[in-house]
């Protein structure tokens, strides 16, 4: 065991807790059953089998109110693996559930036996016919697919609010639609072809020539039964009419029986049935979509009404005017959304009944958009709108920022409302549809029903399509609360079916939540047809039992999860998973959601239980050590949960008092540390020149094993040598700004071949060239933005350096008279924001007088307008850093790059590189995992320049791509230099 490896007791929850009835039992502490683990490991190999109890727990939760702990989790890489898993399940009497993003709201991505992760190895987009179609793998997020299609002026039809995280496989398997899809743009209507694996292992490509003949040869019984069911349905005129009527409004409850009417052959029938089948008919490995035009001319309004019913009554007029979307948000939703960054704070004071409609028109050109606005304005003039708070305008706008803010509030419905629920309560998301003409009546009835059962639910939805969502919060650990929810559901389902002939699930799919009520909506004959369809396709019941079809009338009450209180920063989490695609460790260890899920399971356990012990033993590496701490999860989370900050806090708790004192000593004597680091890099460079990298690799690996792998960095081939000790000569007299070269740029040399000037020389030269000279303080050595200690959780050292650098900066800038320009985006973020909580009151006042400017912003806004570009590269690819995302500086990086290159590309898969200061040297596997997709995309072609603006991120991208990244400022200096 390493000498300084921290024990896990520091991570043990200290809050009072009571063992929860739904805790993982002690019998599961050792993880998957030995025989199951051995059999699947022999079949697939150890890399594709997750078996520890921590693995099972983190996959047990999703965005739904349910929690089922799988027996084992598998990570297949190809169709051979999928077929092998299905064969194993058949041969051993097991069942299988497929899970991608885990954003589904009704428990359909949870299994009690074999759970198969089909996200990690199943991403990719291939554009066909210049964007008219797209072939997409199931683990690809909707946002990622649309980013690729946007370059071709196209977009997918389905547009769920969870597009940032939900994946194509889940969207098709649930027939999810969203704000604008309605019944005409959903997956059922826009899927051109599918490739899927049936429970038997047969692979079907519905777009392949001769697909029906191939299916007949492989599955003659299935073909015969599908055609028999088709004939039976078509012979029943009443049933045929009923099926057609059910899909005139949005409906995802049960199987798509209209597939038997729309498909002429077994393959065509299966293509329709697979959409919305929730993984119960097979695994969808590939989808070809017919895409839609991306109308770029947009006008939106957020219109406020005195009541929910008044807003609902206004919807038909906007539909007649041709609105692309009409979204409803009630007062509870609007008030909760103030947690979302950018939402007006005065919404918190909106009156109880206030409701808003977000109305949007999209058109291919200005003329058509103006016509839409004119039609809408005539309708708006007759409406009884209210202005309950000052921020309300009730006007249409084309301003992209304002429109984006409206949608940010709307898409945060589940997360914002869920985040404001009472602590410790479970969140239920209901989703139903009625004929749009009866929306107002349905709203009134829903409010009355909620009042009867003591719920004050938040309501939102796709009003244009008669589709409403509402959220209920209750304590799943209290039987009385569960009974209240059960009583409400019984009456709610009766209301929707008997009074409105509506859909109990409009777009979230049946799931465990509505399976017991399927027959209530469809009737016994249609429901029996669904059971027979399942029997025909999956006769052994291998796939996803009890998810669509369940005869247990109380099945929706089974597996409801408790939500124990955890640390305040994470407690609002509803486990939606929006954070996961941004997380650098997503494909390595755990995600932000999973870190919180594991923490909650610890709180369910009695102190010292075998399960808690195993979870703590894994948590140090899986959650704390491999968190990059970049807090991009905070940007993705609609309510700003910063799991990275929580992990840094855990790092702090693991430190001994002695370690804190040593860290504080390095902060107080950082000038010595800085000099020593340069000398060490110089010695390393000398050694590698004469003996190669191997000796240093061996020495550092041994030191890591002996001391602590989270403390001693590993030598990485290609690590830069030392920077020059001497900084460029500058003068304070006449300076337009103070230039603070980050310590990382004072320690590490720039990339080889980037040019004759260092980054510091480039900044000084550019500023002088633009007649905006900068001054580098003579005593800058030994100062730092404090991020070194902040990222590792060293509180005392962080405070020491934070206060020192702010005091110094205040003096350098003459009390804030000059801006402080910082040449590393992470350091800019640190100095501008992250130091603040650690400052004394006096230094906080000094900090408020400072203007901290990233060098990208300085160059783009202050220098570029005064520079002449003499030469350009042909192409450049950019790596925007996570700090740039936090600061909002990505556009400035692009502006500089566009001045330096004819073609500029930001990879669709660009994200945090995971290098995170020195974390990439402590855990190089983190950077390897974080950069894999971006590197693969970058390496599909050659670029003339590879640009970023943070030295450590550049090193990480060098390793990932094999190309030398350098600062955009170095490139700008080269481009604007009068002579080369």
Short mmCIF file of C-alpha atoms in Angstrom, two decimals, residues 766 822 825 828 852-865 867 876 878-881 883-901 904 906 947-949 967-972:
data_model
loop_
_atom_site.label_atom_id
_atom_site.label_comp_id
_atom_site.label_asym_id
_atom_site.label_seq_id
_atom_site.Cartn_x
_atom_site.Cartn_y
_atom_site.Cartn_z
CA UNK A 766 1.09 41.77 -30.11
CA UNK A 822 -3.92 36.56 -17.76
CA UNK A 825 -7.90 30.49 -19.25
CA UNK A 828 -8.23 33.68 -15.48
CA UNK A 852 -9.37 40.36 -14.70
CA UNK A 853 -9.25 39.80 -18.46
CA UNK A 854 -8.34 36.60 -20.27
CA UNK A 855 -5.65 37.08 -22.89
CA UNK A 856 -8.05 35.77 -25.56
CA UNK A 857 -10.53 38.52 -24.74
CA UNK A 858 -7.77 41.11 -24.57
CA UNK A 859 -6.45 40.08 -27.98
CA UNK A 860 -9.85 39.75 -29.68
CA UNK A 861 -11.44 42.90 -28.30
CA UNK A 862 -8.51 45.26 -27.76
CA UNK A 863 -5.72 44.18 -30.11
CA UNK A 864 -7.22 42.57 -33.20
CA UNK A 865 -9.02 45.70 -34.43
CA UNK A 867 -3.66 44.66 -36.20
CA UNK A 876 -7.02 25.43 -37.96
CA UNK A 878 -9.54 24.50 -32.01
CA UNK A 879 -9.67 22.99 -28.56
CA UNK A 880 -11.84 25.26 -26.40
CA UNK A 881 -10.99 24.58 -22.77
CA UNK A 883 -12.39 27.29 -18.40
CA UNK A 884 -13.26 29.13 -21.61
CA UNK A 885 -16.74 27.63 -21.38
CA UNK A 886 -17.10 28.91 -17.83
CA UNK A 887 -15.83 32.35 -18.81
CA UNK A 888 -17.82 32.54 -22.05
CA UNK A 889 -14.63 33.06 -24.07
CA UNK A 890 -15.01 30.41 -26.77
CA UNK A 891 -16.21 32.99 -29.30
CA UNK A 892 -13.04 35.00 -28.69
CA UNK A 893 -10.88 31.96 -29.40
CA UNK A 894 -12.77 31.45 -32.64
CA UNK A 895 -12.40 35.12 -33.59
CA UNK A 896 -8.63 34.96 -33.17
CA UNK A 897 -8.43 31.71 -35.10
CA UNK A 898 -10.51 33.11 -37.97
CA UNK A 899 -8.02 35.96 -38.22
CA UNK A 900 -5.23 33.40 -38.56
CA UNK A 901 -6.76 30.69 -40.79
CA UNK A 904 -11.63 27.11 -38.60
CA UNK A 906 -14.35 23.30 -33.57
CA UNK A 947 -4.87 25.89 -31.43
CA UNK A 948 -5.97 26.35 -27.85
CA UNK A 949 -5.09 28.75 -25.02
CA UNK A 967 -1.76 29.12 -28.16
CA UNK A 968 -3.92 31.07 -30.58
CA UNK A 969 -1.97 34.14 -29.42
CA UNK A 970 1.28 32.68 -30.75
CA UNK A 971 -0.47 32.02 -34.04
CA UNK A 972 -1.92 35.56 -34.11
#
